[in-house]
Short mmCIF file of C-alpha atoms in Angstrom, two decimals:
data_model
loop_
_atom_site.label_atom_id
_atom_site.label_comp_id
_atom_site.label_asym_id
_atom_site.label_seq_id
_atom_site.Cartn_x
_atom_site.Cartn_y
_atom_site.Cartn_z
CA MET E 8 -36.93 -43.32 4.68
CA GLN E 9 -35.42 -43.60 7.92
CA LEU E 10 -36.03 -46.79 9.91
CA ASP E 11 -37.86 -45.98 13.22
CA THR E 12 -36.41 -48.00 15.87
CA SER E 13 -38.19 -46.50 18.66
CA SER E 14 -42.11 -48.19 17.97
CA PRO E 15 -43.67 -51.10 19.93
CA ALA E 16 -43.15 -53.30 17.30
CA MET E 17 -39.93 -53.00 16.87
CA ASP E 18 -39.27 -53.37 21.50
CA ILE E 19 -40.89 -55.94 21.42
CA SER E 20 -38.80 -57.41 18.05
CA ASN E 21 -35.80 -56.40 19.51
CA GLU E 22 -37.10 -58.00 23.53
CA THR E 23 -38.31 -61.98 21.96
CA ASN E 24 -33.79 -61.45 20.00
CA GLU E 25 -33.01 -61.63 23.93
CA SER E 26 -34.90 -64.50 25.54
CA PHE E 27 -33.70 -67.29 27.37
CA PHE E 28 -34.69 -69.01 24.21
CA HIS E 29 -32.21 -66.77 22.18
CA GLY E 30 -29.81 -67.54 23.99
CA VAL E 31 -29.87 -71.57 23.95
CA ARG E 32 -30.41 -71.08 20.60
CA ALA E 33 -26.85 -69.13 20.50
CA CYS E 34 -25.19 -71.51 22.44
CA ILE E 35 -25.78 -74.07 19.98
CA PRO E 36 -23.42 -73.81 17.52
CA THR E 37 -20.08 -74.55 20.81
CA LEU E 38 -21.80 -77.94 21.73
CA LEU E 39 -19.73 -80.01 19.81
CA ALA E 40 -17.12 -78.63 21.17
CA TYR E 41 -18.70 -78.85 24.73
CA LEU E 42 -19.28 -82.99 23.74
CA SER E 43 -16.56 -83.42 22.74
CA ILE E 44 -14.54 -82.54 25.37
CA GLY E 45 -16.70 -83.58 28.21
CA PHE E 46 -16.32 -86.41 26.90
CA ALA E 47 -12.32 -86.64 26.74
CA CYS E 48 -12.78 -84.62 29.70
CA GLY E 49 -14.93 -87.94 31.83
CA ILE E 50 -12.76 -90.66 30.15
CA VAL E 51 -9.70 -88.32 31.73
CA GLN E 52 -11.46 -88.19 34.87
CA ARG E 53 -12.52 -92.07 35.33
CA THR E 54 -9.47 -93.23 34.52
CA ALA E 55 -7.18 -91.76 36.63
CA GLY E 56 -9.41 -92.96 39.22
CA LEU E 57 -12.43 -90.97 39.95
CA SER E 58 -15.23 -92.42 41.33
CA LEU E 59 -18.07 -92.09 39.23
CA SER E 60 -20.29 -90.11 42.23
CA GLU E 61 -16.71 -87.76 42.74
CA ILE E 62 -17.10 -87.02 38.81
CA VAL E 63 -20.01 -85.71 38.91
CA LEU E 64 -19.44 -84.05 41.92
CA LEU E 65 -16.19 -81.84 40.53
CA THR E 66 -18.81 -81.49 37.26
CA LEU E 67 -21.35 -79.62 38.90
CA PHE E 68 -19.26 -77.43 41.60
CA VAL E 69 -15.66 -77.26 40.14
CA TYR E 70 -17.15 -76.43 36.48
CA SER E 71 -13.56 -75.90 34.77
CA GLY E 72 -12.36 -78.12 32.16
CA SER E 73 -8.79 -77.37 32.29
CA ALA E 74 -9.37 -77.61 36.54
CA GLN E 75 -11.05 -81.18 36.26
CA PHE E 76 -8.35 -82.37 33.24
CA ILE E 77 -5.44 -81.38 36.10
CA VAL E 78 -7.57 -83.15 38.87
CA ALA E 79 -7.32 -85.97 37.22
CA GLY E 80 -3.83 -84.94 36.39
CA MET E 81 -2.53 -85.31 39.97
CA TYR E 82 -5.25 -86.65 41.77
CA LEU E 83 -2.33 -89.30 43.26
CA VAL E 84 1.08 -87.65 43.03
CA SER E 85 0.67 -84.39 44.50
CA PRO E 86 -0.70 -82.82 47.73
CA PRO E 87 -4.29 -80.21 48.30
CA LEU E 88 -2.94 -78.07 48.28
CA ALA E 89 -0.58 -78.21 45.34
CA VAL E 90 -4.23 -79.03 42.95
CA ILE E 91 -5.13 -75.32 44.07
CA ALA E 92 -2.93 -73.60 43.44
CA THR E 93 -2.47 -74.81 40.05
CA ILE E 94 -6.31 -75.09 39.67
CA PHE E 95 -6.01 -70.98 40.47
CA PHE E 96 -2.96 -69.30 38.46
CA VAL E 97 -4.35 -71.62 35.33
CA ASN E 98 -7.94 -70.15 35.67
CA LEU E 99 -6.80 -66.60 36.77
CA ARG E 100 -7.85 -65.50 32.57
CA HIS E 101 -11.80 -65.41 34.26
CA LEU E 102 -10.68 -62.99 36.30
CA LEU E 103 -10.46 -60.96 32.52
CA LEU E 104 -13.28 -62.52 30.56
CA SER E 105 -15.85 -61.49 33.29
CA ALA E 106 -13.99 -57.88 33.78
CA ALA E 107 -14.30 -57.47 29.85
CA LEU E 108 -17.67 -58.64 29.60
CA SER E 109 -19.16 -56.87 32.84
CA PRO E 110 -19.38 -53.38 31.05
CA TYR E 111 -22.32 -55.22 29.16
CA VAL E 112 -24.80 -55.96 32.34
CA ARG E 113 -24.43 -52.86 34.46
CA HIS E 114 -28.15 -52.31 34.83
CA VAL E 115 -28.22 -55.38 36.09
CA SER E 116 -26.82 -55.96 39.96
CA PRO E 117 -23.98 -57.22 41.08
CA PHE E 118 -25.64 -60.97 43.33
CA ARG E 119 -26.51 -61.25 39.91
CA THR E 120 -23.27 -60.09 37.55
CA MET E 121 -21.75 -63.05 40.12
CA LEU E 122 -24.21 -65.20 39.04
CA ILE E 123 -23.28 -64.67 35.50
CA GLY E 124 -19.74 -64.82 35.41
CA ALA E 125 -19.93 -68.01 38.44
CA MET E 126 -20.92 -70.22 34.67
CA LEU E 127 -18.76 -67.90 32.17
CA THR E 128 -16.55 -70.43 30.65
CA ASP E 129 -14.28 -69.31 27.46
CA GLU E 130 -16.84 -70.45 25.20
CA THR E 131 -19.69 -68.82 27.11
CA PHE E 132 -17.34 -65.59 26.77
CA GLY E 133 -16.45 -66.04 22.94
CA VAL E 134 -20.22 -66.44 22.22
CA ALA E 135 -21.11 -63.01 24.78
CA ILE E 136 -19.07 -60.69 23.60
CA GLN E 137 -19.77 -60.96 20.18
CA LYS E 138 -22.78 -59.90 20.78
CA ALA E 139 -21.35 -57.30 22.73
CA ALA E 140 -19.41 -55.57 20.25
CA LYS E 141 -22.78 -55.55 18.20
CA LYS E 142 -24.96 -53.54 21.30
CA ARG E 143 -24.23 -51.81 24.35
CA ARG E 144 -25.70 -54.05 26.22
CA ILE E 145 -27.18 -57.35 26.67
CA ASP E 146 -30.17 -59.15 28.20
CA GLU E 147 -29.25 -61.34 31.46
CA LYS E 148 -31.72 -63.74 30.63
CA TRP E 149 -30.12 -63.84 26.90
CA VAL E 150 -26.89 -65.10 28.79
CA HIS E 151 -28.42 -67.17 31.51
CA GLY E 152 -29.79 -69.58 28.43
CA LEU E 153 -26.52 -69.16 27.54
CA ASN E 154 -24.21 -70.48 30.40
CA VAL E 155 -27.52 -72.29 31.67
CA THR E 156 -27.00 -74.22 28.34
CA ALA E 157 -23.52 -74.85 28.32
CA TYR E 158 -23.16 -76.26 31.81
CA VAL E 159 -25.95 -78.50 31.48
CA ASN E 160 -23.78 -80.41 28.29
CA TRP E 161 -20.56 -79.81 29.61
CA PHE E 162 -22.79 -82.13 32.07
CA ILE E 163 -23.63 -84.95 30.31
CA ALA E 164 -20.95 -84.75 28.41
CA ASN E 165 -18.74 -86.16 31.37
CA LEU E 166 -21.06 -88.56 32.43
CA ALA E 167 -21.11 -89.71 29.05
CA GLY E 168 -17.64 -90.73 29.02
CA ALA E 169 -17.13 -91.63 32.11
CA PHE E 170 -19.38 -94.24 31.59
CA PHE E 171 -18.07 -95.07 28.14
CA THR E 172 -14.85 -95.51 29.75
CA GLN E 173 -15.01 -98.91 29.69
CA TRP E 174 -15.06 -99.75 26.28
CA ILE E 175 -12.49 -96.68 25.53
CA THR E 176 -8.82 -97.15 26.18
CA ASN E 177 -7.29 -94.27 24.63
CA ALA E 178 -9.60 -90.70 23.92
CA ASP E 179 -6.10 -89.63 21.92
CA THR E 180 -7.21 -91.61 18.64
CA LEU E 181 -10.15 -89.60 18.91
CA GLY E 182 -8.83 -86.44 18.02
CA LEU E 183 -11.38 -85.16 20.15
CA GLU E 184 -8.45 -82.86 21.10
CA PHE E 185 -8.81 -80.51 17.85
CA ALA E 186 -12.54 -79.09 18.71
CA LEU E 187 -11.61 -76.37 21.31
CA PRO E 188 -8.98 -74.58 19.09
CA ALA E 189 -11.78 -74.82 16.45
CA ILE E 190 -14.63 -73.64 18.10
CA PHE E 191 -12.28 -70.28 18.96
CA ILE E 192 -10.93 -70.13 15.21
CA GLY E 193 -14.22 -69.73 14.05
CA LEU E 194 -15.40 -67.53 17.15
CA LEU E 195 -12.52 -65.17 16.40
CA THR E 196 -12.79 -64.98 12.37
CA ILE E 197 -16.67 -64.15 12.66
CA SER E 198 -16.60 -61.25 15.15
CA ILE E 199 -12.78 -59.80 13.06
CA VAL E 200 -15.24 -59.81 10.72
CA GLU E 201 -18.08 -57.94 11.69
CA ARG E 202 -16.26 -55.71 13.28
CA GLN E 203 -14.54 -54.56 10.92
CA ILE E 204 -11.44 -53.02 11.92
CA ILE E 205 -9.33 -55.91 10.30
CA ARG E 206 -5.64 -54.00 10.14
CA ILE E 207 -5.94 -53.45 14.19
CA ASP E 208 -7.53 -57.35 14.54
CA LEU E 209 -5.19 -58.84 13.37
CA ILE E 210 -2.24 -55.75 14.26
CA VAL E 211 -3.40 -56.84 18.17
CA SER E 212 -3.55 -61.45 17.28
CA LEU E 213 0.13 -60.74 16.01
CA LEU E 214 1.25 -58.81 19.21
CA ALA E 215 -0.40 -60.96 21.69
CA VAL E 216 0.91 -64.26 19.75
CA LEU E 217 4.71 -62.46 20.20
CA LEU E 218 4.43 -61.04 23.10
CA VAL E 219 3.26 -65.61 24.30
CA MET E 220 6.34 -66.66 22.93
CA VAL E 221 9.00 -64.01 24.75
CA CYS E 222 7.04 -64.13 27.41
CA SER E 223 7.38 -68.62 28.10
CA VAL E 224 10.77 -68.30 27.41
CA TRP E 225 10.63 -67.19 31.50
CA LEU E 226 7.32 -67.85 32.94
CA SER E 227 4.82 -69.91 33.31
CA SER E 228 1.91 -70.34 29.97
CA SER E 229 -1.04 -69.06 31.90
CA LEU E 230 0.90 -66.34 33.79
CA SER E 231 2.68 -65.20 29.88
CA LEU E 232 -1.13 -65.65 28.25
CA ILE E 233 -2.63 -63.30 30.92
CA ILE E 234 0.18 -60.50 30.17
CA ALA E 235 0.11 -61.21 26.90
CA THR E 236 -3.80 -60.72 26.97
CA VAL E 237 -3.96 -56.69 29.48
CA ALA E 238 -1.03 -55.66 26.97
CA ALA E 239 -2.17 -56.00 23.66
CA ALA E 240 -5.92 -55.72 24.34
CA THR E 241 -3.96 -52.35 25.35
CA MET E 242 -2.93 -51.93 23.27
CA GLY E 243 -5.90 -52.02 20.76
CA MET E 244 -8.15 -49.89 22.81
CA VAL E 245 -5.35 -46.99 22.35
CA VAL E 246 -5.34 -47.27 18.49
CA ILE E 247 -9.50 -47.14 17.57
CA GLN E 248 -9.46 -44.19 20.17
CA TRP E 249 -5.85 -42.33 18.91
CA LYS E 250 -7.61 -42.73 15.85
#
């Protein structure tokens, strides 16, 4: 017997599973990464000489771990234009993240799509694209639940790190730098298993790693990452379409 997915009960169930609260719950597996990296970021910013109010403003309005680490590292030794240019190129990858997710939120207006993209992070993109692999569209409330939860946790973690800096002088001893790679490895593994095209995914992944290594010989790591991502993703799409 074929299940009738058009029944009112099923519609209600699907709608419930894409509520703001379910977006919050989907963000929970990534919270450890936000807390650990955000905590370390708060310590680094405070150690670099930023005031608590400056850290608050950076966290609220820049909302980017890589950008905030760059500001902390170049704060006293580089002109503002160099800091802005560095942040721009390092965060160019968000152009790719937003472009990859946009087909799944076409049902909302351009302005509301922009709001979704403005709060997108590497971690929330990983969770959202994993959900998108199962469906043709992502509910706006679900995405906002995911993004707002990440935003609030990032803010709290940064403030906690800045506050506890007076007792923690060397954040490297805590091993917090391993949290971010660990969470992406976990998300990637889950996505590969659920897509059930493991051979193609592994080939594309190996190609991306190889391209990054080759491009890094002549180009910056950020630009190499963008080139490798576009080239490997294009190859994967062509192989799937051709197959």
